[in-house]
């Protein structure tokens, strides 16, 4: 009887690292239904809710961010890496892990350190056009590197041996047929007949700048029946956003959907705008959207490129290495998106961009076709193939081949 495949994935912090890790786990389960998959993260990030909710075990370690803003605390980083790496090694032994995967972000670094300590093969996946600090460090500990974008190679230690696999995304998005799902999506969100939909998606925790601009735009467009704003705020900003929409005459309180409705039951829906705390069905969100206004995390870029949704991208200005601007240019340079700096993201600026786009369906369709989906739709499977291949080889490192 063969030993079941056992893989431990290091992922945490934000959805941009966690969701690709979950997509990889899904692909590994498709390839080997008996696979034992678990995650390493910390107690700080979204992994504490997202990973158990997806049905996977989360092991937590004590790790601090790779962040210069920590001041003097940054000198604790070497000790934190050794401590958390040892904790991760213990997890790997308990799980009888055969391969370790680091998906980037500071919670994944201990997993790669632990793999090095345990003599296990490991592979990292770099999701951004400019690698983050955690993966720049982790790349020195493994021979096996994968990237979402070709441009990452130049910024990654050993990048010449990296394999471009794309960004792992959920199977529901990789195979999304937007036209086929659109009517179901419009019903799910209670979209008025004839209204075009602009989705404001600030990432896994929301984005104050985007939410403020959306509320201002809703106030400007109040009374219009040809447009509807779907605003994902994040849980913390939901109540305040709904109050502001009501005050602006753009989103009276109400619960028009039935009590069993997963997407819209909590939404304050008005003739122009509704605010929701989260989107648990991104396939419905992309299917309903004619246009998306969002940050430019690498997972979002991959999802937009794969699903063909036109976008206005507002890169997060404090991202390490300004990597979100580099990510955004992948789509803006192709003509699939407009890039707007964070400081310029106001209701007036967005209205100048959105009004002509919403009035020109042919132009929106052209933008949707302009993106190159690349490997993203197959990325989870490609990365899973790499992991399975590593599981079948000795724990001593070999040259990585694509």
GROMACS .gro file of N, CA, C and O in nm, residues 314-379:
model
  264
  314UNK      N    1  -0.661   5.041  -0.874
  314UNK     CA    2  -0.608   5.142  -0.782
  314UNK      C    3  -0.506   5.072  -0.692
  314UNK      O    4  -0.542   5.017  -0.587
  315UNK      N    5  -0.379   5.071  -0.730
  315UNK     CA    6  -0.279   4.998  -0.650
  315UNK      C    7  -0.268   5.052  -0.508
  315UNK      O    8  -0.273   5.174  -0.486
  316UNK      N    9  -0.251   4.962  -0.415
  316UNK     CA   10  -0.229   5.000  -0.275
  316UNK      C   11  -0.094   5.069  -0.266
  316UNK      O   12   0.009   5.011  -0.302
  317UNK      N   13  -0.089   5.194  -0.221
  317UNK     CA   14   0.035   5.271  -0.232
  317UNK      C   15   0.145   5.229  -0.138
  317UNK      O   16   0.261   5.267  -0.157
  318UNK      N   17   0.112   5.152  -0.034
  318UNK     CA   18   0.212   5.114   0.065
  318UNK      C   19   0.258   4.968   0.049
  318UNK      O   20   0.325   4.915   0.139
  319UNK      N   21   0.226   4.906  -0.063
  319UNK     CA   22   0.270   4.769  -0.086
  319UNK      C   23   0.422   4.766  -0.099
  319UNK      O   24   0.481   4.854  -0.162
  320UNK      N   25   0.488   4.666  -0.040
  320UNK     CA   26   0.635   4.659  -0.049
  320UNK      C   27   0.682   4.661  -0.194
  320UNK      O   28   0.630   4.588  -0.279
  321UNK      N   29   0.779   4.747  -0.221
  321UNK     CA   30   0.833   4.756  -0.356
  321UNK      C   31   0.733   4.809  -0.457
  321UNK      O   32   0.755   4.796  -0.578
  322UNK      N   33   0.624   4.869  -0.410
  322UNK     CA   34   0.518   4.917  -0.498
  322UNK      C   35   0.474   4.806  -0.595
  322UNK      O   36   0.442   4.830  -0.711
  323UNK      N   37   0.468   4.684  -0.542
  323UNK     CA   38   0.442   4.572  -0.632
  323UNK      C   39   0.303   4.575  -0.694
  323UNK      O   40   0.282   4.522  -0.803
  324UNK      N   41   0.206   4.640  -0.627
  324UNK     CA   42   0.073   4.643  -0.688
  324UNK      C   43   0.070   4.728  -0.814
  324UNK      O   44  -0.007   4.697  -0.907
  325UNK      N   45   0.150   4.833  -0.820
  325UNK     CA   46   0.156   4.911  -0.944
  325UNK      C   47   0.215   4.826  -1.057
  325UNK      O   48   0.166   4.828  -1.170
  326UNK      N   49   0.319   4.750  -1.025
  326UNK     CA   50   0.377   4.660  -1.126
  326UNK      C   51   0.275   4.555  -1.169
  326UNK      O   52   0.264   4.522  -1.288
  327UNK      N   53   0.200   4.502  -1.072
  327UNK     CA   54   0.095   4.406  -1.106
  327UNK      C   55  -0.008   4.468  -1.199
  327UNK      O   56  -0.050   4.408  -1.300
  328UNK      N   57  -0.052   4.590  -1.166
  328UNK     CA   58  -0.157   4.657  -1.242
  328UNK      C   59  -0.116   4.679  -1.387
  328UNK      O   60  -0.200   4.672  -1.478
  329UNK      N   61   0.010   4.708  -1.408
  329UNK     CA   62   0.056   4.737  -1.545
  329UNK      C   63   0.046   4.617  -1.637
  329UNK      O   64   0.043   4.632  -1.760
  330UNK      N   65   0.040   4.496  -1.579
  330UNK     CA   66   0.019   4.378  -1.662
  330UNK      C   67  -0.111   4.391  -1.741
  330UNK      O   68  -0.118   4.357  -1.859
  331UNK      N   69  -0.215   4.444  -1.676
  331UNK     CA   70  -0.345   4.462  -1.743
  331UNK      C   71  -0.358   4.597  -1.812
  331UNK      O   72  -0.412   4.606  -1.921
  332UNK      N   73  -0.310   4.703  -1.748
  332UNK     CA   74  -0.326   4.836  -1.808
  332UNK      C   75  -0.246   4.848  -1.938
  332UNK      O   76  -0.293   4.908  -2.035
  333UNK      N   77  -0.126   4.790  -1.941
  333UNK     CA   78  -0.046   4.796  -2.063
  333UNK      C   79  -0.110   4.717  -2.176
  333UNK      O   80  -0.088   4.746  -2.295
  334UNK      N   81  -0.191   4.617  -2.141
  334UNK     CA   82  -0.260   4.537  -2.243
  334UNK      C   83  -0.390   4.602  -2.290
  334UNK      O   84  -0.453   4.553  -2.384
  335UNK      N   85  -0.432   4.709  -2.223
  335UNK     CA   86  -0.558   4.773  -2.258
  335UNK      C   87  -0.679   4.712  -2.191
  335UNK      O   88  -0.793   4.742  -2.226
  336UNK      N   89  -0.655   4.628  -2.089
  336UNK     CA   90  -0.765   4.560  -2.020
  336UNK      C   91  -0.810   4.635  -1.896
  336UNK      O   92  -0.909   4.596  -1.834
  337UNK      N   93  -0.739   4.741  -1.859
  337UNK     CA   94  -0.771   4.813  -1.736
  337UNK      C   95  -0.719   4.955  -1.744
  337UNK      O   96  -0.627   4.986  -1.819
  338UNK      N   97  -0.780   5.043  -1.663
  338UNK     CA   98  -0.728   5.176  -1.638
  338UNK      C   99  -0.655   5.173  -1.504
  338UNK      O  100  -0.703   5.114  -1.408
  339UNK      N  101  -0.542   5.239  -1.496
  339UNK     CA  102  -0.466   5.247  -1.372
  339UNK      C  103  -0.483   5.388  -1.314
  339UNK      O  104  -0.453   5.487  -1.382
  340UNK      N  105  -0.531   5.397  -1.191
  340UNK     CA  106  -0.551   5.525  -1.125
  340UNK      C  107  -0.474   5.524  -0.993
  340UNK      O  108  -0.497   5.435  -0.909
  341UNK      N  109  -0.383   5.619  -0.970
  341UNK     CA  110  -0.312   5.624  -0.842
  341UNK      C  111  -0.408   5.642  -0.726
  341UNK      O  112  -0.512   5.707  -0.738
  342UNK      N  113  -0.372   5.588  -0.612
  342UNK     CA  114  -0.457   5.594  -0.494
  342UNK      C  115  -0.495   5.737  -0.459
  342UNK      O  116  -0.612   5.766  -0.429
  343UNK      N  117  -0.400   5.828  -0.464
  343UNK     CA  118  -0.425   5.967  -0.424
  343UNK      C  119  -0.523   6.037  -0.516
  343UNK      O  120  -0.584   6.138  -0.478
  344UNK      N  121  -0.541   5.986  -0.637
  344UNK     CA  122  -0.633   6.048  -0.734
  344UNK      C  123  -0.770   5.981  -0.736
  344UNK      O  124  -0.856   6.019  -0.816
  345UNK      N  125  -0.789   5.883  -0.650
  345UNK     CA  126  -0.913   5.804  -0.654
  345UNK      C  127  -1.022   5.874  -0.575
  345UNK      O  128  -1.039   5.854  -0.455
  346UNK      N  129  -1.095   5.960  -0.645
  346UNK     CA  130  -1.209   6.031  -0.588
  346UNK      C  131  -1.333   5.997  -0.670
  346UNK      O  132  -1.323   5.941  -0.780
  347UNK      N  133  -1.448   6.035  -0.618
  347UNK     CA  134  -1.572   6.011  -0.691
  347UNK      C  135  -1.570   6.083  -0.825
  347UNK      O  136  -1.612   6.026  -0.928
  348UNK      N  137  -1.522   6.206  -0.829
  348UNK     CA  138  -1.519   6.283  -0.954
  348UNK      C  139  -1.427   6.217  -1.056
  348UNK      O  140  -1.462   6.207  -1.174
  349UNK      N  141  -1.310   6.174  -1.010
  349UNK     CA  142  -1.215   6.110  -1.103
  349UNK      C  143  -1.272   5.981  -1.158
  349UNK      O  144  -1.261   5.952  -1.278
  350UNK      N  145  -1.333   5.901  -1.072
  350UNK     CA  146  -1.391   5.775  -1.119
  350UNK      C  147  -1.508   5.799  -1.213
  350UNK      O  148  -1.526   5.727  -1.312
  351UNK      N  149  -1.589   5.900  -1.184
  351UNK     CA  150  -1.703   5.930  -1.272
  351UNK      C  151  -1.655   5.964  -1.412
  351UNK      O  152  -1.716   5.924  -1.512
  352UNK      N  153  -1.544   6.039  -1.422
  352UNK     CA  154  -1.489   6.075  -1.553
  352UNK      C  155  -1.447   5.952  -1.632
  352UNK      O  156  -1.453   5.953  -1.756
  353UNK      N  157  -1.404   5.847  -1.562
  353UNK     CA  158  -1.361   5.724  -1.629
  353UNK      C  159  -1.480   5.632  -1.654
  353UNK      O  160  -1.496   5.576  -1.765
  354UNK      N  161  -1.564   5.615  -1.554
  354UNK     CA  162  -1.669   5.514  -1.561
  354UNK      C  163  -1.784   5.553  -1.652
  354UNK      O  164  -1.839   5.466  -1.723
  355UNK      N  165  -1.824   5.678  -1.650
  355UNK     CA  166  -1.940   5.718  -1.731
  355UNK      C  167  -1.924   5.681  -1.879
  355UNK      O  168  -2.013   5.617  -1.936
  356UNK      N  169  -1.813   5.721  -1.944
  356UNK     CA  170  -1.801   5.682  -2.086
  356UNK      C  171  -1.786   5.532  -2.108
  356UNK      O  172  -1.832   5.480  -2.210
  357UNK      N  173  -1.725   5.462  -2.013
  357UNK     CA  174  -1.711   5.318  -2.028
  357UNK      C  175  -1.846   5.248  -2.018
  357UNK      O  176  -1.878   5.159  -2.099
  358UNK      N  177  -1.926   5.287  -1.920
  358UNK     CA  178  -2.056   5.223  -1.902
  358UNK      C  179  -2.150   5.252  -2.018
  358UNK      O  180  -2.242   5.173  -2.046
  359UNK      N  181  -2.127   5.363  -2.087
  359UNK     CA  182  -2.210   5.399  -2.202
  359UNK      C  183  -2.163   5.332  -2.331
  359UNK      O  184  -2.226   5.350  -2.436
  360UNK      N  185  -2.055   5.254  -2.324
  360UNK     CA  186  -1.995   5.196  -2.444
  360UNK      C  187  -1.970   5.047  -2.424
  360UNK      O  188  -1.857   5.005  -2.398
  361UNK      N  189  -2.074   4.963  -2.436
  361UNK     CA  190  -2.056   4.819  -2.414
  361UNK      C  191  -1.951   4.756  -2.505
  361UNK      O  192  -1.881   4.664  -2.463
  362UNK      N  193  -1.938   4.808  -2.627
  362UNK     CA  194  -1.839   4.752  -2.719
  362UNK      C  195  -1.697   4.774  -2.666
  362UNK      O  196  -1.610   4.686  -2.677
  363UNK      N  197  -1.674   4.889  -2.606
  363UNK     CA  198  -1.542   4.917  -2.550
  363UNK      C  199  -1.515   4.829  -2.429
  363UNK      O  200  -1.404   4.779  -2.411
  364UNK      N  201  -1.617   4.808  -2.345
  364UNK     CA  202  -1.600   4.718  -2.231
  364UNK      C  203  -1.567   4.577  -2.279
  364UNK      O  204  -1.481   4.509  -2.221
  365UNK      N  205  -1.634   4.533  -2.383
  365UNK     CA  206  -1.609   4.399  -2.435
  365UNK      C  207  -1.467   4.388  -2.488
  365UNK      O  208  -1.399   4.285  -2.470
  366UNK      N  209  -1.420   4.494  -2.554
  366UNK     CA  210  -1.283   4.495  -2.606
  366UNK      C  211  -1.182   4.488  -2.492
  366UNK      O  212  -1.083   4.414  -2.500
  367UNK      N  213  -1.207   4.561  -2.384
  367UNK     CA  214  -1.118   4.555  -2.268
  367UNK      C  215  -1.116   4.414  -2.208
  367UNK      O  216  -1.011   4.363  -2.170
  368UNK      N  217  -1.234   4.352  -2.201
  368UNK     CA  218  -1.242   4.218  -2.145
  368UNK      C  219  -1.164   4.115  -2.225
  368UNK      O  220  -1.112   4.018  -2.168
  369UNK      N  221  -1.154   4.138  -2.356
  369UNK     CA  222  -1.079   4.045  -2.441
  369UNK      C  223  -0.931   4.077  -2.446
  369UNK      O  224  -0.852   3.996  -2.498
  370UNK      N  225  -0.892   4.193  -2.397
  370UNK     CA  226  -0.753   4.238  -2.414
  370UNK      C  227  -0.656   4.167  -2.321
  370UNK      O  228  -0.537   4.157  -2.350
  371UNK      N  229  -0.704   4.121  -2.208
  371UNK     CA  230  -0.615   4.058  -2.110
  371UNK      C  231  -0.566   3.922  -2.161
  371UNK      O  232  -0.641   3.848  -2.226
  372UNK      N  233  -0.442   3.892  -2.130
  372UNK     CA  234  -0.386   3.760  -2.162
  372UNK      C  235  -0.404   3.671  -2.040
  372UNK      O  236  -0.341   3.694  -1.936
  373UNK      N  237  -0.490   3.571  -2.047
  373UNK     CA  238  -0.512   3.486  -1.928
  373UNK      C  239  -0.391   3.403  -1.890
  373UNK      O  240  -0.382   3.351  -1.779
  374UNK      N  241  -0.295   3.387  -1.983
  374UNK     CA  242  -0.174   3.315  -1.952
  374UNK      C  243  -0.202   3.176  -1.897
  374UNK      O  244  -0.291   3.105  -1.942
  375UNK      N  245  -0.124   3.141  -1.795
  375UNK     CA  246  -0.139   3.009  -1.734
  375UNK      C  247  -0.236   3.008  -1.617
  375UNK      O  248  -0.254   2.904  -1.553
  376UNK      N  249  -0.296   3.122  -1.585
  376UNK     CA  250  -0.367   3.131  -1.457
  376UNK      C  251  -0.475   3.025  -1.440
  376UNK      O  252  -0.492   2.970  -1.330
  377UNK      N  253  -0.550   2.997  -1.546
  377UNK     CA  254  -0.659   2.900  -1.533
  377UNK      C  255  -0.606   2.760  -1.500
  377UNK      O  256  -0.675   2.681  -1.438
  378UNK      N  257  -0.480   2.733  -1.541
  378UNK     CA  258  -0.420   2.601  -1.516
  378UNK      C  259  -0.315   2.605  -1.406
  378UNK      O  260  -0.253   2.503  -1.376
  379UNK      N  261  -0.294   2.722  -1.347
  379UNK     CA  262  -0.181   2.737  -1.256
  379UNK      C  263  -0.187   2.643  -1.137
  379UNK      O  264  -0.085   2.587  -1.096
   0.00000   0.00000   0.00000
